[in-house]
């Protein structure tokens, strides 16, 4: 991907829908998606899990659209729901862009039929049960809620068995009518496309969607700190989740926070890898940084034999606290920069990989950032920025919870 060949396109329709694109004339495929600025953080307890449930229901389509249409295009397609957004996306060879836009636009006008709702509710409840059988997923569901301490970022994406069981089709429709406002949605396209044709088609297919106001609350976060143990005698491994306060996505230090986490625990070559995984003490020991709107967090994970859990967790915390006490070396920082820049470049090799990067950034911050600009930001983030974060001693306010067969 050559940055000088790329062009950013952008326009806002009369109803508030923003249409953006990154044109790459050398691409053989095109990625496209509708990004709805809504997720579990926008839910009340009464409708917990509705964003994710609605994502499933959207694929039930309407009287004109059926799921088979994607397959008839030869498209790769999917959707996901997070705390902050719900995204419906697909990719096709470049000459089928118009057909893909038709299908995705139709997808965004679901009928939400009661019969489909009743069937899909069973699917969602099965999904919740399935994840409860996965120790790491169960652990992080609990840990995320506990750490965020009643803040909306602690809301479960899946919801609970009770909240989903109690949810009605009318409640889902009310949520759709409240959150799926055109001004709360972005249509993004990346790869090889005709911008004038995309914009004209988007205006025809989505420009008549009714406009209305919606908003997101941003309460201050007061995160939980401490230690907690959950015992499950049926398990054979010890799983631990680690959290500490980070920085928000709006904060320029988000790059420094990511690099700091990379030095400490981002896979091969990190301090945690060499100290615990390479020595065979743990099969997983990691730390990452998640920058979200209004708040952020360092998030870590450990998996090990219960018999040596105490020693492993002690060493895990020691590695993190040592970084806070003594800092990061220039060589470690430089390696983290190169590793991060390489990862960003690899993901950008496909239009779909690039779509998720620039579109989510635009939706959150309201600005376009090219791959070159993004890589430059990473490579030009000074070690001093990481040092400033460590001086604030975020790891003094950490939370660690274990899930295993014994105390």
PDB file of C-alpha atoms in Angstrom, residues 3-127:
ATOM      1  CA  UNK A   3       0.297   6.248   0.893  1.00  0.00           C
ATOM      2  CA  UNK A   4       0.752   8.729  -1.964  1.00  0.00           C
ATOM      3  CA  UNK A   5      -1.829   6.829  -4.042  1.00  0.00           C
ATOM      4  CA  UNK A   6      -4.560   7.082  -1.406  1.00  0.00           C
ATOM      5  CA  UNK A   7      -7.317   9.688  -1.296  1.00  0.00           C
ATOM      6  CA  UNK A   8      -9.761  10.523   1.466  1.00  0.00           C
ATOM      7  CA  UNK A   9     -13.374  11.232   0.497  1.00  0.00           C
ATOM      8  CA  UNK A  10     -16.056  12.581   2.769  1.00  0.00           C
ATOM      9  CA  UNK A  11     -19.563  14.018   2.684  1.00  0.00           C
ATOM     10  CA  UNK A  12     -22.546  14.398   5.012  1.00  0.00           C
ATOM     11  CA  UNK A  13     -26.057  13.703   3.717  1.00  0.00           C
ATOM     12  CA  UNK A  14     -28.979  15.985   4.509  1.00  0.00           C
ATOM     13  CA  UNK A  15     -30.218  13.644   7.238  1.00  0.00           C
ATOM     14  CA  UNK A  16     -26.826  13.647   9.005  1.00  0.00           C
ATOM     15  CA  UNK A  17     -25.417  10.340   7.746  1.00  0.00           C
ATOM     16  CA  UNK A  18     -21.686  10.703   7.160  1.00  0.00           C
ATOM     17  CA  UNK A  19     -20.187   8.911   4.168  1.00  0.00           C
ATOM     18  CA  UNK A  20     -16.397   8.531   4.143  1.00  0.00           C
ATOM     19  CA  UNK A  21     -13.913   6.635   2.020  1.00  0.00           C
ATOM     20  CA  UNK A  22     -10.242   5.908   1.503  1.00  0.00           C
ATOM     21  CA  UNK A  23      -9.684   5.315  -2.198  1.00  0.00           C
ATOM     22  CA  UNK A  24      -6.908   2.984  -3.296  1.00  0.00           C
ATOM     23  CA  UNK A  25      -6.799   2.635  -7.109  1.00  0.00           C
ATOM     24  CA  UNK A  26      -4.452  -0.341  -6.859  1.00  0.00           C
ATOM     25  CA  UNK A  27      -6.797  -2.458  -4.733  1.00  0.00           C
ATOM     26  CA  UNK A  28      -8.596  -5.425  -6.283  1.00  0.00           C
ATOM     27  CA  UNK A  29     -11.274  -5.479  -3.562  1.00  0.00           C
ATOM     28  CA  UNK A  30     -13.413  -3.018  -1.658  1.00  0.00           C
ATOM     29  CA  UNK A  31     -14.473  -3.084   1.971  1.00  0.00           C
ATOM     30  CA  UNK A  32     -17.581  -1.313   3.185  1.00  0.00           C
ATOM     31  CA  UNK A  33     -19.464  -1.003   6.429  1.00  0.00           C
ATOM     32  CA  UNK A  34     -22.083   0.837   8.431  1.00  0.00           C
ATOM     33  CA  UNK A  35     -20.698   1.844  11.837  1.00  0.00           C
ATOM     34  CA  UNK A  36     -23.412   2.626  14.370  1.00  0.00           C
ATOM     35  CA  UNK A  37     -22.161   4.636  17.336  1.00  0.00           C
ATOM     36  CA  UNK A  38     -23.981   2.514  19.879  1.00  0.00           C
ATOM     37  CA  UNK A  39     -23.048  -0.412  22.093  1.00  0.00           C
ATOM     38  CA  UNK A  40     -23.392  -1.860  25.550  1.00  0.00           C
ATOM     39  CA  UNK A  41     -22.298   1.400  27.229  1.00  0.00           C
ATOM     40  CA  UNK A  42     -25.491   3.004  25.889  1.00  0.00           C
ATOM     41  CA  UNK A  43     -27.812   0.435  27.475  1.00  0.00           C
ATOM     42  CA  UNK A  44     -29.823   0.601  30.680  1.00  0.00           C
ATOM     43  CA  UNK A  45     -29.973  -2.464  32.970  1.00  0.00           C
ATOM     44  CA  UNK A  46     -33.496  -3.233  31.730  1.00  0.00           C
ATOM     45  CA  UNK A  47     -32.257  -3.807  28.174  1.00  0.00           C
ATOM     46  CA  UNK A  48     -28.756  -5.154  28.879  1.00  0.00           C
ATOM     47  CA  UNK A  49     -27.513  -7.010  25.799  1.00  0.00           C
ATOM     48  CA  UNK A  50     -29.955  -5.356  23.388  1.00  0.00           C
ATOM     49  CA  UNK A  51     -27.226  -3.914  21.120  1.00  0.00           C
ATOM     50  CA  UNK A  52     -25.759  -7.359  20.470  1.00  0.00           C
ATOM     51  CA  UNK A  53     -29.203  -8.996  20.182  1.00  0.00           C
ATOM     52  CA  UNK A  54     -30.199  -6.296  17.670  1.00  0.00           C
ATOM     53  CA  UNK A  55     -27.064  -7.030  15.637  1.00  0.00           C
ATOM     54  CA  UNK A  56     -28.319 -10.592  15.235  1.00  0.00           C
ATOM     55  CA  UNK A  57     -31.832  -9.434  14.373  1.00  0.00           C
ATOM     56  CA  UNK A  58     -30.597  -7.081  11.657  1.00  0.00           C
ATOM     57  CA  UNK A  59     -29.376 -10.100   9.684  1.00  0.00           C
ATOM     58  CA  UNK A  60     -32.920 -11.501   9.697  1.00  0.00           C
ATOM     59  CA  UNK A  61     -33.548  -8.763   7.151  1.00  0.00           C
ATOM     60  CA  UNK A  62     -36.842  -7.454   5.857  1.00  0.00           C
ATOM     61  CA  UNK A  63     -39.356  -8.406   3.186  1.00  0.00           C
ATOM     62  CA  UNK A  64     -36.932  -7.459   0.394  1.00  0.00           C
ATOM     63  CA  UNK A  65     -33.662  -8.693   1.859  1.00  0.00           C
ATOM     64  CA  UNK A  66     -32.575 -12.210   2.812  1.00  0.00           C
ATOM     65  CA  UNK A  67     -29.226 -13.349   4.180  1.00  0.00           C
ATOM     66  CA  UNK A  68     -28.462 -15.409   1.051  1.00  0.00           C
ATOM     67  CA  UNK A  69     -27.905 -12.184  -0.889  1.00  0.00           C
ATOM     68  CA  UNK A  70     -24.416 -11.772   0.586  1.00  0.00           C
ATOM     69  CA  UNK A  71     -23.434 -15.235  -0.603  1.00  0.00           C
ATOM     70  CA  UNK A  72     -24.759 -14.513  -4.077  1.00  0.00           C
ATOM     71  CA  UNK A  73     -22.325 -11.587  -4.231  1.00  0.00           C
ATOM     72  CA  UNK A  74     -19.404 -13.776  -3.195  1.00  0.00           C
ATOM     73  CA  UNK A  75     -18.953 -11.373  -0.285  1.00  0.00           C
ATOM     74  CA  UNK A  76     -17.076 -11.878   2.934  1.00  0.00           C
ATOM     75  CA  UNK A  77     -19.289 -10.308   5.551  1.00  0.00           C
ATOM     76  CA  UNK A  78     -19.917 -10.156   9.275  1.00  0.00           C
ATOM     77  CA  UNK A  79     -20.841  -7.846  12.149  1.00  0.00           C
ATOM     78  CA  UNK A  80     -19.752  -7.207  15.711  1.00  0.00           C
ATOM     79  CA  UNK A  81     -20.897  -5.343  18.795  1.00  0.00           C
ATOM     80  CA  UNK A  82     -18.625  -3.764  21.384  1.00  0.00           C
ATOM     81  CA  UNK A  83     -19.061  -1.398  24.293  1.00  0.00           C
ATOM     82  CA  UNK A  84     -18.967   1.574  21.927  1.00  0.00           C
ATOM     83  CA  UNK A  85     -20.221   0.586  18.479  1.00  0.00           C
ATOM     84  CA  UNK A  86     -22.045  -1.929  16.331  1.00  0.00           C
ATOM     85  CA  UNK A  87     -20.540  -2.547  12.890  1.00  0.00           C
ATOM     86  CA  UNK A  88     -22.009  -4.291   9.845  1.00  0.00           C
ATOM     87  CA  UNK A  89     -19.464  -4.878   7.098  1.00  0.00           C
ATOM     88  CA  UNK A  90     -18.532  -6.792   3.987  1.00  0.00           C
ATOM     89  CA  UNK A  91     -15.935  -6.931   1.237  1.00  0.00           C
ATOM     90  CA  UNK A  92     -16.246  -7.813  -2.452  1.00  0.00           C
ATOM     91  CA  UNK A  93     -14.255  -7.619  -5.640  1.00  0.00           C
ATOM     92  CA  UNK A  94     -14.221  -4.010  -6.784  1.00  0.00           C
ATOM     93  CA  UNK A  95     -16.809  -4.287  -9.556  1.00  0.00           C
ATOM     94  CA  UNK A  96     -19.512  -5.390  -7.076  1.00  0.00           C
ATOM     95  CA  UNK A  97     -19.364  -2.329  -4.830  1.00  0.00           C
ATOM     96  CA  UNK A  98     -22.791  -1.097  -5.860  1.00  0.00           C
ATOM     97  CA  UNK A  99     -24.452  -4.416  -5.103  1.00  0.00           C
ATOM     98  CA  UNK A 100     -22.750  -4.581  -1.700  1.00  0.00           C
ATOM     99  CA  UNK A 101     -23.937  -1.078  -0.834  1.00  0.00           C
ATOM    100  CA  UNK A 102     -27.488  -2.069  -1.770  1.00  0.00           C
ATOM    101  CA  UNK A 103     -27.401  -5.114   0.512  1.00  0.00           C
ATOM    102  CA  UNK A 104     -25.806  -3.318   3.468  1.00  0.00           C
ATOM    103  CA  UNK A 105     -28.270  -0.432   3.187  1.00  0.00           C
ATOM    104  CA  UNK A 106     -31.207  -2.846   3.102  1.00  0.00           C
ATOM    105  CA  UNK A 107     -29.703  -4.599   6.108  1.00  0.00           C
ATOM    106  CA  UNK A 108     -29.960  -1.384   8.106  1.00  0.00           C
ATOM    107  CA  UNK A 109     -33.769  -1.309   7.692  1.00  0.00           C
ATOM    108  CA  UNK A 110     -34.718  -4.549   9.489  1.00  0.00           C
ATOM    109  CA  UNK A 111     -38.323  -5.613  10.016  1.00  0.00           C
ATOM    110  CA  UNK A 112     -37.670  -6.976  13.534  1.00  0.00           C
ATOM    111  CA  UNK A 113     -40.425  -9.546  13.178  1.00  0.00           C
ATOM    112  CA  UNK A 114     -41.736 -11.100  16.400  1.00  0.00           C
ATOM    113  CA  UNK A 115     -41.261 -14.651  15.100  1.00  0.00           C
ATOM    114  CA  UNK A 116     -37.605 -13.957  14.255  1.00  0.00           C
ATOM    115  CA  UNK A 117     -37.146 -12.291  17.646  1.00  0.00           C
ATOM    116  CA  UNK A 118     -38.432 -15.364  19.488  1.00  0.00           C
ATOM    117  CA  UNK A 119     -36.134 -17.706  17.570  1.00  0.00           C
ATOM    118  CA  UNK A 120     -33.050 -15.504  17.887  1.00  0.00           C
ATOM    119  CA  UNK A 121     -33.560 -15.038  21.619  1.00  0.00           C
ATOM    120  CA  UNK A 122     -32.878 -18.758  22.032  1.00  0.00           C
ATOM    121  CA  UNK A 123     -29.678 -18.361  20.005  1.00  0.00           C
ATOM    122  CA  UNK A 124     -28.492 -15.486  22.200  1.00  0.00           C
ATOM    123  CA  UNK A 125     -29.249 -17.413  25.398  1.00  0.00           C
ATOM    124  CA  UNK A 126     -27.255 -20.359  24.039  1.00  0.00           C
ATOM    125  CA  UNK A 127     -24.379 -18.008  23.260  1.00  0.00           C
TER     126      UNK A 127
END
